[in-house]
Short mmCIF file of C-alpha atoms in Angstrom, two decimals:
data_model
loop_
_atom_site.label_atom_id
_atom_site.label_comp_id
_atom_site.label_asym_id
_atom_site.label_seq_id
_atom_site.Cartn_x
_atom_site.Cartn_y
_atom_site.Cartn_z
CA UNK J 452 9.83 5.44 -17.13
CA UNK J 453 6.33 4.09 -16.77
CA UNK J 454 5.06 3.25 -13.32
CA UNK J 455 3.46 0.05 -12.18
CA UNK J 456 0.62 -0.88 -14.50
CA UNK J 457 -2.42 -2.92 -13.61
CA UNK J 458 -5.31 -4.08 -15.72
CA UNK J 459 -8.15 -4.18 -15.84
CA UNK J 460 -8.86 -1.17 -13.65
CA UNK J 461 -12.38 -2.41 -12.98
CA UNK J 462 -13.63 -5.96 -13.17
CA UNK J 463 -17.16 -7.25 -12.63
CA UNK J 464 -17.73 -10.94 -12.14
CA UNK J 465 -20.68 -13.08 -11.12
CA UNK J 466 -20.34 -15.52 -8.28
CA UNK J 467 -18.55 -18.67 -9.39
CA UNK J 468 -16.63 -17.05 -12.23
CA UNK J 469 -12.87 -16.57 -12.39
CA UNK J 470 -11.06 -13.26 -12.04
CA UNK J 471 -7.62 -12.61 -13.51
CA UNK J 472 -5.76 -9.51 -12.45
CA UNK J 473 -2.56 -8.46 -14.20
CA UNK J 474 0.38 -6.41 -13.02
CA UNK J 475 3.37 -5.14 -14.97
CA UNK J 476 6.13 -3.90 -12.66
CA UNK J 477 8.23 -0.84 -13.20
CA UNK J 478 11.14 -1.27 -15.55
CA UNK J 479 14.06 -2.82 -13.75
CA UNK J 480 11.95 -4.17 -10.88
CA UNK J 481 11.96 -7.91 -10.39
CA UNK J 482 9.95 -8.09 -7.17
CA UNK J 483 6.16 -7.97 -7.16
CA UNK J 484 3.72 -7.85 -4.27
CA UNK J 485 -0.04 -8.16 -4.21
CA UNK J 486 -2.20 -6.49 -1.56
CA UNK J 487 -5.94 -6.40 -0.98
CA UNK J 488 -7.85 -3.42 0.33
CA UNK J 489 -11.38 -3.61 1.64
CA UNK J 490 -13.46 -0.41 1.80
CA UNK J 491 -12.37 1.98 4.56
CA UNK J 492 -9.40 -0.23 5.49
CA UNK J 493 -5.67 -0.35 4.96
CA UNK J 494 -3.92 -2.67 2.55
CA UNK J 495 -3.31 -6.28 3.57
CA UNK J 496 -0.40 -8.25 2.16
CA UNK J 497 -1.24 -11.30 0.10
CA UNK J 498 1.80 -12.60 -1.78
CA UNK J 499 5.36 -11.72 -2.78
CA UNK J 500 6.87 -13.03 -6.00
CA UNK J 501 10.07 -12.81 -7.95
CA UNK J 502 10.41 -13.99 -11.51
CA UNK J 503 9.18 -17.61 -11.65
CA UNK J 504 9.18 -17.92 -7.85
CA UNK J 505 6.69 -17.41 -5.04
CA UNK J 506 8.71 -16.11 -2.12
CA UNK J 507 6.03 -15.49 0.50
CA UNK J 508 2.36 -16.36 0.20
CA UNK J 509 1.51 -16.16 3.87
CA UNK J 510 -1.24 -13.62 3.28
CA UNK J 511 -2.96 -15.52 0.53
CA UNK J 512 -6.16 -17.48 1.22
CA UNK J 513 -5.43 -21.19 0.96
CA UNK J 514 -8.17 -21.91 -1.52
CA UNK J 515 -9.24 -20.33 -4.80
CA UNK J 516 -6.38 -17.80 -4.92
CA UNK J 517 -3.14 -18.23 -6.84
CA UNK J 518 -0.43 -15.98 -8.17
CA UNK J 519 2.37 -16.24 -10.66
CA UNK J 520 5.12 -14.09 -12.12
CA UNK J 521 6.40 -15.80 -15.26
CA UNK J 522 9.76 -15.20 -16.87
CA UNK J 523 8.05 -13.21 -19.58
CA UNK J 524 4.93 -11.11 -19.15
CA UNK J 525 3.02 -9.64 -16.25
CA UNK J 526 2.31 -11.07 -12.84
CA UNK J 527 -1.15 -12.62 -12.57
CA UNK J 528 -3.37 -12.88 -9.52
CA UNK J 529 -6.06 -15.45 -10.17
CA UNK J 530 -9.21 -15.91 -8.13
CA UNK J 531 -11.30 -18.93 -8.94
CA UNK J 532 -15.00 -19.32 -8.17
CA UNK J 533 -15.32 -15.79 -6.87
CA UNK J 534 -17.64 -14.98 -3.98
CA UNK J 535 -19.06 -11.64 -2.92
CA UNK J 536 -16.49 -11.39 -0.13
CA UNK J 537 -13.76 -11.19 -2.78
CA UNK J 538 -15.03 -7.75 -3.80
CA UNK J 539 -12.19 -5.38 -3.01
CA UNK J 540 -9.42 -3.31 -4.55
CA UNK J 541 -6.35 -5.34 -5.41
CA UNK J 542 -3.06 -3.49 -5.61
CA UNK J 543 0.22 -4.59 -7.03
CA UNK J 544 3.52 -3.08 -5.93
CA UNK J 545 6.91 -3.52 -7.50
CA UNK J 546 10.33 -3.08 -6.03
CA UNK J 547 13.98 -3.12 -6.92
CA UNK J 548 15.99 -5.10 -4.37
CA UNK J 549 16.35 -3.13 -1.14
CA UNK J 550 14.27 -0.22 -2.39
CA UNK J 551 10.81 1.12 -1.69
CA UNK J 552 7.67 -0.53 -2.98
CA UNK J 553 5.78 1.49 -5.60
CA UNK J 554 2.11 0.79 -6.15
CA UNK J 555 -0.02 0.53 -9.23
CA UNK J 556 -3.48 2.10 -9.61
CA UNK J 557 -5.26 -1.08 -8.54
CA UNK J 558 -8.00 -3.31 -9.90
CA UNK J 559 -11.43 -2.86 -8.38
CA UNK J 560 -13.18 -6.22 -8.36
CA UNK J 561 -16.93 -6.35 -7.91
CA UNK J 562 -18.60 -9.71 -7.51
CA UNK J 563 -22.32 -9.71 -8.19
CA UNK L 526 -1.29 24.30 12.87
CA UNK L 527 -3.16 21.33 14.18
CA UNK L 528 -1.75 18.20 15.73
CA UNK L 529 -3.12 15.06 17.21
CA UNK L 530 -1.47 12.98 19.90
CA UNK L 531 -3.39 9.84 19.16
CA UNK L 532 -4.42 8.31 15.89
CA UNK L 533 -7.62 9.83 14.61
CA UNK L 534 -9.40 8.61 11.51
CA UNK L 535 -9.98 12.13 10.21
CA UNK L 536 -8.17 15.45 10.35
CA UNK L 537 -9.55 18.72 9.02
CA UNK L 538 -7.30 21.74 8.53
CA UNK L 539 -7.35 25.08 6.81
CA UNK L 540 -5.20 25.74 3.77
CA UNK L 541 -1.84 27.04 4.87
CA UNK L 542 -1.91 25.32 8.27
CA UNK L 543 0.62 22.71 9.27
CA UNK L 544 -0.77 19.17 9.63
CA UNK L 545 0.48 16.37 11.82
CA UNK L 546 -0.72 12.83 11.25
CA UNK L 547 0.15 10.18 13.80
CA UNK L 548 0.57 6.44 13.56
CA UNK L 549 1.27 3.74 16.13
CA UNK L 550 3.12 0.86 14.56
CA UNK L 551 2.76 -2.69 15.68
CA UNK L 552 6.15 -4.38 15.89
CA UNK L 553 9.11 -3.11 17.91
CA UNK L 554 11.44 -5.07 15.61
CA UNK L 555 10.36 -3.15 12.49
CA UNK L 556 13.25 -1.25 10.97
CA UNK L 557 11.76 0.51 7.97
CA UNK L 558 8.77 2.83 7.82
CA UNK L 559 6.96 4.53 4.99
CA UNK L 560 4.19 7.07 4.61
CA UNK L 561 1.83 6.70 1.66
CA UNK L 562 -0.85 9.04 0.36
CA UNK L 563 -3.91 7.53 -1.26
CA UNK L 564 -6.36 9.63 -3.23
CA UNK L 565 -9.82 8.35 -4.02
CA UNK L 566 -9.77 5.65 -6.68
CA UNK L 567 -5.98 5.54 -6.86
CA UNK L 568 -3.14 3.45 -5.54
CA UNK L 569 -0.94 4.45 -2.59
CA UNK L 570 1.66 7.05 -3.53
CA UNK L 571 5.03 7.08 -1.78
CA UNK L 572 5.65 10.23 0.26
CA UNK L 573 8.65 9.65 2.50
CA UNK L 574 10.41 6.86 4.33
CA UNK L 575 12.70 6.46 7.32
CA UNK L 576 14.87 3.70 8.72
CA UNK L 577 15.03 2.83 12.38
CA UNK L 578 18.54 4.25 12.81
CA UNK L 579 17.10 7.74 12.29
CA UNK L 580 14.68 9.86 14.33
CA UNK L 581 13.76 12.42 11.72
CA UNK L 582 13.83 12.83 7.99
CA UNK L 583 12.74 15.77 5.89
CA UNK L 584 11.44 16.01 2.38
CA UNK L 585 9.77 18.74 0.41
CA UNK L 586 7.12 20.17 2.78
CA UNK L 587 7.02 16.89 4.69
CA UNK L 588 8.85 15.61 7.75
CA UNK L 589 8.67 12.16 9.29
CA UNK L 590 9.46 11.63 12.97
CA UNK L 591 10.13 8.24 14.51
CA UNK L 592 9.90 7.49 18.23
CA UNK L 593 10.96 3.90 18.73
CA UNK L 594 10.46 4.05 22.49
CA UNK L 595 6.70 4.30 22.12
CA UNK L 596 6.46 2.84 18.61
CA UNK L 597 5.15 6.05 17.18
CA UNK L 598 5.52 7.57 13.74
CA UNK L 599 4.28 10.97 12.62
CA UNK L 600 4.02 12.83 9.35
CA UNK L 601 4.17 16.60 9.35
CA UNK L 602 2.97 18.51 6.31
CA UNK L 603 3.92 22.17 6.16
CA UNK L 604 1.64 24.77 4.57
CA UNK L 605 -1.06 22.22 3.78
CA UNK L 606 -2.74 22.65 0.41
CA UNK L 607 -6.11 21.42 -0.94
CA UNK L 608 -4.18 18.96 -3.11
CA UNK L 609 -2.95 17.29 0.07
CA UNK L 610 -6.46 16.06 0.79
CA UNK L 611 -6.29 12.26 0.80
CA UNK L 612 -6.04 9.24 3.07
CA UNK L 613 -2.60 8.83 4.61
CA UNK L 614 -1.25 5.43 5.66
CA UNK L 615 1.87 4.51 7.55
CA UNK L 616 3.51 1.17 6.77
CA UNK L 617 6.25 -0.82 8.50
CA UNK L 618 8.57 -3.60 7.51
CA UNK L 619 10.57 -6.09 9.56
CA UNK L 620 14.34 -6.60 9.13
CA UNK L 621 14.96 -8.65 6.05
CA UNK L 622 11.24 -8.60 5.59
CA UNK L 623 9.41 -7.85 2.47
CA UNK L 624 5.71 -7.44 3.10
CA UNK L 625 4.54 -4.07 4.32
CA UNK L 626 2.22 -3.91 7.31
CA UNK L 627 -0.17 -1.01 6.93
CA UNK L 628 -1.62 1.00 9.78
CA UNK L 629 -5.04 2.55 9.95
CA UNK L 630 -5.44 5.44 7.58
CA UNK L 631 -6.12 9.05 8.41
CA UNK L 632 -8.31 11.08 6.09
CA UNK L 633 -6.93 14.60 5.72
CA UNK L 634 -9.39 17.25 4.54
CA UNK L 635 -8.03 20.65 3.60
CA UNK L 636 -10.45 23.53 3.19
CA UNK L 637 -9.68 26.77 1.38
#
């Protein structure tokens, strides 16, 4: 049973470009969370999704960030017009209802 | 063994010692707590969890203690090994909640 998969593992973008981060949950998990981690800090919640629904986006910046979890395919975290402050590690976690969240390996985004 | 009463950002121990990592959580209403281990360049890895109706839970070489009176959580690692070297985070969740709230990490260094 494969774990949570994320790609790409590393992503370099220039300021103003778009970044797309993908997350495939563990088999049987229908809940996906995105977290952001800045260097030397803990993870900060961004958004919680179920298939085709955003359940909680209270941690998501109001502008430039969006997330989706379509009926088919991976969850996508999209950052438009990236700025240097977006440089961070972005982690996806998946969960079966009522169970523990399991994390993927993360995508390290570097904005030049 | 070595223990700390307050949260410290780093903890250095000798191989074979027992380690105790402490965490002060933020919300007295939280009812679910998890310890994660994060190695460099990787995502958080689940270690052990505990619900608020328990004071102690044991796993393989690890024990989690919960003191709700002072909002304190600790992770005990028996016979610490070099492979235990990592950053350890505690996380909490509110009743019916979904997003995890992460505490400050503790870097555990184990020397041979």
